[in-house]
Short mmCIF file of C-alpha atoms in Angstrom, two decimals:
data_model
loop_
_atom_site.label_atom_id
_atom_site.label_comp_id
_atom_site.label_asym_id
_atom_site.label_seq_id
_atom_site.Cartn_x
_atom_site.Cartn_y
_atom_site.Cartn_z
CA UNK F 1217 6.27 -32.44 -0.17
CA UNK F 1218 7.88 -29.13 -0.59
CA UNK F 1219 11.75 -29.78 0.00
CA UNK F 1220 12.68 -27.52 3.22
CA UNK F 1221 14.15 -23.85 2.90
CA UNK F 1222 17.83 -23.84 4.37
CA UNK F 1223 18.10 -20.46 5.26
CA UNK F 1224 21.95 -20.14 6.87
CA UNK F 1225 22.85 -22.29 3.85
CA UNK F 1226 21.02 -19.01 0.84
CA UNK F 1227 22.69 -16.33 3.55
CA UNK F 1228 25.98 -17.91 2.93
CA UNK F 1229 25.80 -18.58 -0.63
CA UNK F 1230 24.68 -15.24 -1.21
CA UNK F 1231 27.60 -13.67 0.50
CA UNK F 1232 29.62 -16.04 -1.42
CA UNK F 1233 28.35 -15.22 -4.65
CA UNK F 1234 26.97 -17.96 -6.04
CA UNK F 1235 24.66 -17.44 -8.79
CA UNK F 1236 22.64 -20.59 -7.96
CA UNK F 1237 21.43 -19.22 -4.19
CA UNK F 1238 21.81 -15.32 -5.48
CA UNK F 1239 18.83 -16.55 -7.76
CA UNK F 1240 17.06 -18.79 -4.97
CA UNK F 1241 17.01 -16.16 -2.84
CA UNK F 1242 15.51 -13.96 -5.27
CA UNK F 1243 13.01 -16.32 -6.12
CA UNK F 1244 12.17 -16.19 -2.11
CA UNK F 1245 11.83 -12.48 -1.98
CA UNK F 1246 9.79 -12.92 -4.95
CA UNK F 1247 7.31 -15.11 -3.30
CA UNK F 1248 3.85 -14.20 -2.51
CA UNK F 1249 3.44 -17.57 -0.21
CA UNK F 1250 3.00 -16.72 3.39
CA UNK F 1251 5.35 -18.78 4.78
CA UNK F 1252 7.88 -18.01 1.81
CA UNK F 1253 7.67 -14.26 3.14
CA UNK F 1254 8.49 -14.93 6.59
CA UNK F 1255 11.49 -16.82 5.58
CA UNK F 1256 12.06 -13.77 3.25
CA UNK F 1257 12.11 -11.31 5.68
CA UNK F 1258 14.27 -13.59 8.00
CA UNK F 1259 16.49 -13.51 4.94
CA UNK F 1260 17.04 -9.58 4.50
CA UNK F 1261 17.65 -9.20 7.83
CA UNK F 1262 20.60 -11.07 7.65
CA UNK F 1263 22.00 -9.65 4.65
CA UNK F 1264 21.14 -6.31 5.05
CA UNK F 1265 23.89 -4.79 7.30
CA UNK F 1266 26.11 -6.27 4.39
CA UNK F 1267 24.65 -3.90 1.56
CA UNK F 1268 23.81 -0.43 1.02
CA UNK F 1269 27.30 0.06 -0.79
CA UNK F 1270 26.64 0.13 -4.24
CA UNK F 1271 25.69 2.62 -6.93
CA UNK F 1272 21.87 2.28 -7.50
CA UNK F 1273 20.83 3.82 -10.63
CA UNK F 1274 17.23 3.07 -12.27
CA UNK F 1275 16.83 3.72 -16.32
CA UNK F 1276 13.51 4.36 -17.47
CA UNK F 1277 12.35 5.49 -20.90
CA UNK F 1278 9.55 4.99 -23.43
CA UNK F 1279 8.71 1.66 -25.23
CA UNK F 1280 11.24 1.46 -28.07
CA UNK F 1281 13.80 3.53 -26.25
CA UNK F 1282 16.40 0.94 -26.44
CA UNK F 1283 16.94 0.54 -22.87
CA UNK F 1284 17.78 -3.04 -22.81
CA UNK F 1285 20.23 -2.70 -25.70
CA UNK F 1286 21.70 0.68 -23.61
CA UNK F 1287 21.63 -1.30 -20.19
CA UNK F 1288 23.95 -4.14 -22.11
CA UNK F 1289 25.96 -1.66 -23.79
CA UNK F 1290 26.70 0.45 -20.85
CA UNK F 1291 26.63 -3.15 -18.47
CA UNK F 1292 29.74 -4.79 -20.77
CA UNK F 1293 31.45 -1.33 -20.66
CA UNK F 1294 31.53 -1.28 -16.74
CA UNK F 1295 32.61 -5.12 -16.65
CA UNK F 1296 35.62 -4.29 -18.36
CA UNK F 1297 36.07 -1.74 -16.02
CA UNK F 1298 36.13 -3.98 -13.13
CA UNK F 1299 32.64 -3.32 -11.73
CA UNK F 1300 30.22 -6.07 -11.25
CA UNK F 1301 26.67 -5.34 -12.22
CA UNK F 1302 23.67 -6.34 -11.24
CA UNK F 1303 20.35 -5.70 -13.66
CA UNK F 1304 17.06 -6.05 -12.21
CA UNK F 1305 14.98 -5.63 -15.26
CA UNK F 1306 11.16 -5.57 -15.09
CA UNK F 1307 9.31 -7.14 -17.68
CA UNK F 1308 5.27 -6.07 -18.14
CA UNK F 1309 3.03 -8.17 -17.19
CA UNK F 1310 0.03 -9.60 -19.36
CA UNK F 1311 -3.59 -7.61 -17.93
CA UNK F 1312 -5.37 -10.88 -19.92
CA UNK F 1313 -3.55 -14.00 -18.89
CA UNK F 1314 -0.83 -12.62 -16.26
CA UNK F 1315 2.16 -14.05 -17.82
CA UNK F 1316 4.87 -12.19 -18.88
CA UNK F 1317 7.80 -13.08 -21.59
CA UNK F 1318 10.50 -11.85 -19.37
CA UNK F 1319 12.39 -10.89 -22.77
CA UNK F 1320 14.54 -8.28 -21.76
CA UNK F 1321 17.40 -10.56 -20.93
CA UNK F 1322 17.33 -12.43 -24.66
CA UNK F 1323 18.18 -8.48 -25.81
CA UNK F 1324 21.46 -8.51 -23.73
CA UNK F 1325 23.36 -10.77 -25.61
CA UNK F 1326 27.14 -9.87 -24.14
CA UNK F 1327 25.93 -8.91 -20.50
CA UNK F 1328 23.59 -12.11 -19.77
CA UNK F 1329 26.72 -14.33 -20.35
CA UNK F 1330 29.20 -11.94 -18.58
CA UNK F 1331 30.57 -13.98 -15.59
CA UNK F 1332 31.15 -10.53 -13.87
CA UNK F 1333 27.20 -9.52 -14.19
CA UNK F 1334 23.88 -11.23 -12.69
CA UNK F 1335 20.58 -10.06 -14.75
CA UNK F 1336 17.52 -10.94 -12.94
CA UNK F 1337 14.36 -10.38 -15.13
CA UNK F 1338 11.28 -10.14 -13.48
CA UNK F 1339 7.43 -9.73 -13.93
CA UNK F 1340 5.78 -5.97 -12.70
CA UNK F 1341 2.79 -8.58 -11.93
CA UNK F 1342 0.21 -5.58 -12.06
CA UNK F 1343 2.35 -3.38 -9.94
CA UNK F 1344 1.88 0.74 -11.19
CA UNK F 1345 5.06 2.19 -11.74
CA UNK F 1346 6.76 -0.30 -13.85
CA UNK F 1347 8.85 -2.34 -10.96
CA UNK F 1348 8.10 -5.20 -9.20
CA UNK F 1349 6.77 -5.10 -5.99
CA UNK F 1350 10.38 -7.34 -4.63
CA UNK F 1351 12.70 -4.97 -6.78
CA UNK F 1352 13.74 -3.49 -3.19
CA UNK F 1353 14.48 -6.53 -1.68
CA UNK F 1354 16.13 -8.19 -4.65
CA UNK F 1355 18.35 -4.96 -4.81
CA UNK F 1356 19.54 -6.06 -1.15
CA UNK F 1357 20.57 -9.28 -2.04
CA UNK F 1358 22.50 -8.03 -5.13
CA UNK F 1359 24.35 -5.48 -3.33
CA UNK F 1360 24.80 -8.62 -0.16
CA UNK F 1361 26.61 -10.58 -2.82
CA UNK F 1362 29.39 -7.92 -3.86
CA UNK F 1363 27.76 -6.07 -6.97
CA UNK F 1364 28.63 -2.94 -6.73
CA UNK F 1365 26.94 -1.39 -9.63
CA UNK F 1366 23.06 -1.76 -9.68
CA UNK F 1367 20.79 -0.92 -12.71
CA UNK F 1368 16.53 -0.99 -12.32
CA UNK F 1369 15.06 -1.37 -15.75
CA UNK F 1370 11.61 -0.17 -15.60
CA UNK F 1371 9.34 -0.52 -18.41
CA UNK F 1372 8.75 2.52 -18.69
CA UNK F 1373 5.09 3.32 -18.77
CA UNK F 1374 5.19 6.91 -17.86
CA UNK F 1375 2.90 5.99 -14.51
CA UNK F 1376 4.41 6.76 -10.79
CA UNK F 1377 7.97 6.80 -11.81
CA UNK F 1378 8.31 8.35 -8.62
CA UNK F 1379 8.43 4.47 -7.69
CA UNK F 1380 11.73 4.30 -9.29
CA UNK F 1381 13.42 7.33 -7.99
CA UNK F 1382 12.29 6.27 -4.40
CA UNK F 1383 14.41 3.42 -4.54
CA UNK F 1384 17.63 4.12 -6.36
CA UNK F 1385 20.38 7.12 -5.80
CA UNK F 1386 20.34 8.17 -9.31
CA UNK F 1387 17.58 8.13 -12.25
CA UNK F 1388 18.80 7.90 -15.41
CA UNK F 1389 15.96 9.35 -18.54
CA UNK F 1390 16.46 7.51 -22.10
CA UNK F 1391 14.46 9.12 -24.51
CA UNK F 1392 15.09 9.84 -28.16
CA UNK F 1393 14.88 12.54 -30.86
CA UNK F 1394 11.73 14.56 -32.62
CA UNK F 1395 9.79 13.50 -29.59
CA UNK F 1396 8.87 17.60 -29.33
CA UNK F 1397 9.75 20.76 -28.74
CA UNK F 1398 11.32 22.80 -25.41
CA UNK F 1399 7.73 23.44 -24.40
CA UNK F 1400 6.70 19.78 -24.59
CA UNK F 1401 10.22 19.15 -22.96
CA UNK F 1402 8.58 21.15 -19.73
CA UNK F 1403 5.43 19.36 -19.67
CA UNK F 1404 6.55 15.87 -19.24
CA UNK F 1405 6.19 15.65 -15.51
CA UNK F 1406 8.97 12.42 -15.54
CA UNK F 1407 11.62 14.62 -16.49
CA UNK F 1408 11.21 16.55 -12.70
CA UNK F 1409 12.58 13.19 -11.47
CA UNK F 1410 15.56 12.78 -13.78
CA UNK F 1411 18.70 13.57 -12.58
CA UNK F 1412 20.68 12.85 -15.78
CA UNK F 1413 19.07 12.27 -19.71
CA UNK F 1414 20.23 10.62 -22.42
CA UNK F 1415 18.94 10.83 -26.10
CA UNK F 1416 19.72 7.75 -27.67
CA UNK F 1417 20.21 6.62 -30.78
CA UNK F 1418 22.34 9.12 -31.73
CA UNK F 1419 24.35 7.60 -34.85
CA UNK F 1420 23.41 7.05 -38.58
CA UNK F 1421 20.95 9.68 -39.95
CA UNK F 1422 19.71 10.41 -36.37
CA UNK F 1423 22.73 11.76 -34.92
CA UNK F 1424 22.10 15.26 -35.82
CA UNK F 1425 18.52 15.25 -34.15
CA UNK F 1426 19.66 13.47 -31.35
CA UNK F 1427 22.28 16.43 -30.83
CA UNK F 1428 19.65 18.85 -31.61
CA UNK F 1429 16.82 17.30 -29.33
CA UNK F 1430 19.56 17.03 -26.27
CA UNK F 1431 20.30 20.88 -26.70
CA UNK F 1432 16.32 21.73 -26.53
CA UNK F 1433 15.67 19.54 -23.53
CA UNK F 1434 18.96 21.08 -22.00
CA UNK F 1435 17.34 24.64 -22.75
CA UNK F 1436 14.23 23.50 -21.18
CA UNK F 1437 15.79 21.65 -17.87
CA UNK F 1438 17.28 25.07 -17.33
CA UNK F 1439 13.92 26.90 -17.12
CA UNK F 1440 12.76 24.10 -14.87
CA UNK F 1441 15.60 24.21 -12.27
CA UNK F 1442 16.75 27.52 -12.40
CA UNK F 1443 20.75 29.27 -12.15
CA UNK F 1444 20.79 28.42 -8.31
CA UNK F 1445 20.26 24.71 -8.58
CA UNK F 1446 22.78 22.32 -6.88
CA UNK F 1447 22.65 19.99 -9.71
CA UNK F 1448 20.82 20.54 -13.09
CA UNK F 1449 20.51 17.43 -14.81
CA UNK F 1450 22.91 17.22 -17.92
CA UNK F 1451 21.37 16.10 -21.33
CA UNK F 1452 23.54 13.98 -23.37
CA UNK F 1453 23.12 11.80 -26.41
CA UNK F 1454 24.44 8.49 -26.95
CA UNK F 1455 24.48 5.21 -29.32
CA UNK F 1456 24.16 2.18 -27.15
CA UNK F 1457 24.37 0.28 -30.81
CA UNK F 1458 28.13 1.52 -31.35
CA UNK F 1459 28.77 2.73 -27.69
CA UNK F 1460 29.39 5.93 -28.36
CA UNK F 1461 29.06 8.80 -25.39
CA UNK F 1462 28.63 5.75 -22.79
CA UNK F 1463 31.83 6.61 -20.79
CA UNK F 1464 30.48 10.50 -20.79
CA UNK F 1465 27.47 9.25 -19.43
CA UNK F 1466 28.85 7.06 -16.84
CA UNK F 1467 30.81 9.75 -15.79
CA UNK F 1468 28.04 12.16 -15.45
CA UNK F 1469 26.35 9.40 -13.30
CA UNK F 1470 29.08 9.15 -10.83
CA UNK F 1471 29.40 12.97 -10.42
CA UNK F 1472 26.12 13.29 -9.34
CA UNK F 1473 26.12 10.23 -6.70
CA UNK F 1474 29.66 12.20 -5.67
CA UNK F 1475 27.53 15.19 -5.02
CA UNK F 1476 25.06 13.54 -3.02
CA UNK F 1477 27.46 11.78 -0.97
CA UNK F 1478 29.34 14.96 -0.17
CA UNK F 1479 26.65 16.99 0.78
CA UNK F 1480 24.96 14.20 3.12
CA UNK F 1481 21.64 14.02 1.13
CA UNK F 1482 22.68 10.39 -0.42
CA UNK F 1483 22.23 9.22 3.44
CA UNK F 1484 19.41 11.21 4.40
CA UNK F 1485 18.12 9.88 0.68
CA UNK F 1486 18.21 6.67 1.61
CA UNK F 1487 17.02 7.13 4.81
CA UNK F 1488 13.88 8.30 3.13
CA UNK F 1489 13.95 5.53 1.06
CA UNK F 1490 13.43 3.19 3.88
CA UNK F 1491 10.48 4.95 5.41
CA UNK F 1492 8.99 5.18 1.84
CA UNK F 1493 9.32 1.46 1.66
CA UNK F 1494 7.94 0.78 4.54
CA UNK F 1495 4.54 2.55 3.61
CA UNK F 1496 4.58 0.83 0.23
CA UNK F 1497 5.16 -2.35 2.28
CA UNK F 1498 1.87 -1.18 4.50
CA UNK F 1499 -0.46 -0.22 1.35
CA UNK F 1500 0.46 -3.60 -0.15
CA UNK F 1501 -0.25 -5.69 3.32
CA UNK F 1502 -3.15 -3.97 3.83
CA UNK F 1503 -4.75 -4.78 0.47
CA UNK F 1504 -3.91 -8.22 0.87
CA UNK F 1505 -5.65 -8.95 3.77
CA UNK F 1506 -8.62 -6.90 2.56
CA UNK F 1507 -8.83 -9.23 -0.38
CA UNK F 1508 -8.12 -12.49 2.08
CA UNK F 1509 -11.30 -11.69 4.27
CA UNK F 1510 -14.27 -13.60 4.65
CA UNK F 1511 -16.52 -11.52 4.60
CA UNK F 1512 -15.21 -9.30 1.59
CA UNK F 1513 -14.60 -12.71 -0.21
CA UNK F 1514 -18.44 -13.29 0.28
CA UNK F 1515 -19.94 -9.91 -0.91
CA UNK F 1516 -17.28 -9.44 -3.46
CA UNK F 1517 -19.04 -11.55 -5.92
CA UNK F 1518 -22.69 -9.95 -5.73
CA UNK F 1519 -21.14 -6.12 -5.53
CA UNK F 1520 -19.13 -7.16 -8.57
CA UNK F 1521 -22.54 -8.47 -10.76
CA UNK F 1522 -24.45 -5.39 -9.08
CA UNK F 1523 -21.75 -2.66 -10.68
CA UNK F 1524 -21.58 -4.40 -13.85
CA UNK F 1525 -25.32 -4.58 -14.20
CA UNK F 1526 -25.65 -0.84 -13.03
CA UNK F 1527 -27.86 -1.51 -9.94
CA UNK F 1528 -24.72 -0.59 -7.39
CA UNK F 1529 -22.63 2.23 -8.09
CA UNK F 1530 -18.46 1.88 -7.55
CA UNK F 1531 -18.94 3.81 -4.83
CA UNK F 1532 -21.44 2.77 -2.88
CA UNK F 1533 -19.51 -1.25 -3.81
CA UNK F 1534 -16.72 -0.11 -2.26
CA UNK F 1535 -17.94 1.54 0.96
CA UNK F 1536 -19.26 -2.08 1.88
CA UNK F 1537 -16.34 -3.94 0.92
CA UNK F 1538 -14.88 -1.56 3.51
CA UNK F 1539 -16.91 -1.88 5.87
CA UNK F 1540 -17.55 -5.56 5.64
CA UNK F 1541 -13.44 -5.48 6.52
CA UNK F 1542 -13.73 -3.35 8.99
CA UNK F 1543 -16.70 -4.38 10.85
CA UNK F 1544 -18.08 -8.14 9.43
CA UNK F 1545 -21.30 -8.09 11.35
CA UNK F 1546 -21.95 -4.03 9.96
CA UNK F 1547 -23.21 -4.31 6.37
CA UNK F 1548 -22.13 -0.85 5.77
CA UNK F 1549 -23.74 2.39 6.16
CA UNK F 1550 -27.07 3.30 5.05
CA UNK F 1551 -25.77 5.11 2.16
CA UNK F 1552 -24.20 1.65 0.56
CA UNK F 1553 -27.37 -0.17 0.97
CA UNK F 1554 -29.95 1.55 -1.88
CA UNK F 1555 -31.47 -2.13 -2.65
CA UNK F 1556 -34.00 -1.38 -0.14
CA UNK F 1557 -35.43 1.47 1.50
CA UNK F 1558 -34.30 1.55 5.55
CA UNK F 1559 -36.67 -0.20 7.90
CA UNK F 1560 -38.49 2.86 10.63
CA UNK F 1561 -36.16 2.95 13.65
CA UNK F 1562 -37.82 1.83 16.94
CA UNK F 1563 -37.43 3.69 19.82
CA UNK F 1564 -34.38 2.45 21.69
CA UNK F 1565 -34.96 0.36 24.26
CA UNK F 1566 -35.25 0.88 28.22
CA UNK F 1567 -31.55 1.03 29.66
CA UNK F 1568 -31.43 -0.16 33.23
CA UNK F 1569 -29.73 2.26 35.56
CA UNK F 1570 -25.69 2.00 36.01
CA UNK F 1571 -24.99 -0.12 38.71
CA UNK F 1572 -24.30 2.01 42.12
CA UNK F 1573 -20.68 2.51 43.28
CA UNK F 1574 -19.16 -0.85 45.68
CA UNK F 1575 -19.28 1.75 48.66
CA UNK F 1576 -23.19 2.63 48.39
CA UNK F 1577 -24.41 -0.36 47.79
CA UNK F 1578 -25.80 -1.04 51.41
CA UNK F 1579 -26.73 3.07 51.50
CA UNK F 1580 -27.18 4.63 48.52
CA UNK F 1581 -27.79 8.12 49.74
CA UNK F 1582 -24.32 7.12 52.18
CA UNK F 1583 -21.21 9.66 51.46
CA UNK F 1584 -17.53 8.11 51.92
CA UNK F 1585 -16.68 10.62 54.63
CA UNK F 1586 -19.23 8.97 56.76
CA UNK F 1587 -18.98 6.27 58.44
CA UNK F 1588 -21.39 3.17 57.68
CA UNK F 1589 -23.02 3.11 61.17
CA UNK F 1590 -23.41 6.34 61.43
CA UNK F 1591 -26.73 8.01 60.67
CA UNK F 1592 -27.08 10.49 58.54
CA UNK F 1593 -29.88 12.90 57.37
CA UNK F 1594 -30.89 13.30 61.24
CA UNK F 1595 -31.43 16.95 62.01
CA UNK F 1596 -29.32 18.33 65.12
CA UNK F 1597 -30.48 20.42 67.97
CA UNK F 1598 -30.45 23.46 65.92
CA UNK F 1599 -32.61 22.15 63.08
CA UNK F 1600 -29.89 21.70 60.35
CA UNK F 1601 -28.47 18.19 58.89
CA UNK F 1602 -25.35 17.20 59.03
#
């Protein structure tokens, strides 16, 4: 028997800032159980009116990047500046087996033992975008328990970033050197949601290219955004190997969550935020219960066989799988059913006449302005009827 969930006993833990419950109550959000996710939600809503205070910032970047050895550098740097830190980092998740390594904490040798910093690694589990589908709720209970700093490592796929940027204040771009030119610079549609770059690896051999790339993608940022912009995002470079240009960065970072904060739109941002959530939250529900019914559960298998072998189009498989959750005792529409030709339709049947109104039943040719006893339809002395 599952030992039982103390829920007053995570809310006060986490407030506390324990590790132990911080991490139980992760694992909770985490949860795909049923029961697990009412006690989740029961959770939030006690510590949510105790976050929403800290810097959010979400680092994405290509494989190879060197975001986890950047996230530890720049982590250890804000440490010592008396911030605590918080790294959710999102590790990919095997399309073959499922599992995932969850490796990205091994590469942050100084931050993972940091008593002033909590890193949380956890699998994307198939989720586009490269953050798991709790990273929203496990940024509430971070910010709950006092850290004031929190970083979202994606992995960085280059699919539906916009994931990212809906849930942080600020989205920090990693990329490096010889990676193209200002014209490939404008292409890159994940560089519309940046709001501060960073070329890394900018020491050794590669510093001068990393200086050079950062003042082509600076050229080409300018093009994008235009002399009128409220904020264009400033290209730096960096070495997160011997920390140079971090404390730049970081400053660069806080001047644009200072703008948004000033100007309202880190409110309204948020505020957006939550709506966005809740749709994701809506998409995600919905799919689940699609894949929970019984009657999708019992065609699924047949329309699966029927597109493989080519005798059922994807199409025409997924019009009844939607309509078998939307209506069980429809099959679908005609047009998802090209097994067999449609039987002839019969004439529809006989339909009895609607039932009079409860005041004509004893008369049916009786009008309500007329008294029952009364007869009607009997001419007068001049020949007309009443």
């Amino acid at each position: 028997m599952a030992p039982r969930i103390d829920l007053d006993s995570y809310v006060k833990g986490v407030l506390d800032g324990k590790r132990a419950h911080i991490a139980r109550a992760i694992t909770l959000v985490e949860s795909t159980r049923a029961e697990h996710r009412v006690l989740a939600q029961q959770l939030l809503t006690q510590l949510l009116p105790h976050a929403g205070r800290a810097r959010r910032v979400g680092i994405s970047g290509v494989p190879g990047v060197g975001k986890s050895t950047f996230i530890d550098a720049l982590g250890t740097m804000l440490t010592a500046l008396g911030h605590r830190v918080a790294v959710l980092a999102v590790d990919p998740s095997s399309t073959r087996t499922g599992g995932s390594i969850l490796g990205d904490k091994t590469r942050m040798e100084r931050l993972s033992v940091d008593p002033m910093a909590f890193v949380r690694p956890s699998p994307t589990a198939g989720t586009l975008g490269g953050v798991a589908k709790a990273t929203r709720e496990s940024m509430v209970v971070m910010e709950a328990a006092g850290y004031d700093v929190v970083l979202v490592e994606t992995v960085g796929v280059g699919q539906s970033e916009t994931a990212v940027a809906n849930m942080v204040d600020t989205f920090l771009l990693l990329t490096l050197a010889r990676t193209g030119d200002q014209l490939q610079g404008i292409k890159k549609g994940v560089l519309e949601l940046a709001d501060v770059i960073a070329v890394n690896k900018a020491d050794g051999p590669h510093e001068r290219d990393a200086r050079s790339a950062a003042r082509e993608l600076a050229g080409a940022l300018r093009l994008m955004h235009g002399k009128d912009a409220a904020w264009t995002p400033p290209v730096l470079s960096c070495s997160a190997r011997e920390g140079t240009g971090l404390d730049t960065l970081w400053d660069r970072l806080e001047q644009h969550r200072a703008l948004l904060d000033t100007t309202g739109r880190l409110a309204a941002k948020r505020r957006d935020q939550q709506v966005d959530w809740t749709w994701t939250m809506v998409r995600e529900e919905l799919l689940g219960r699609l894949h929970a019914h019984p009657e999708v559960r019992r065609l699924a298998p047949e329309l699966e066989r029927g597109v493989r072998e080519g005798t059922v189009t994807a199409t025409t498989a997924a019009e009844r799988i939607l309509a078998a959750f939307q209506d069980p005792g429809r099959p679908g529409p005609a047009s998802a059913r090209p097994q067999a030709p449609p039987p002839a339709e019969a004439p529809p049947p006989a339909q009895a006449p609607a039932a009079p109104p409860a005041q004509d039943d004893a008369r049916p040719d009786a009008r309500p302005d007329v008294p029952p006893d009364e007869p009607q339809g009997v001419p007068t002395k001049d020949g007309s009827t009443p």
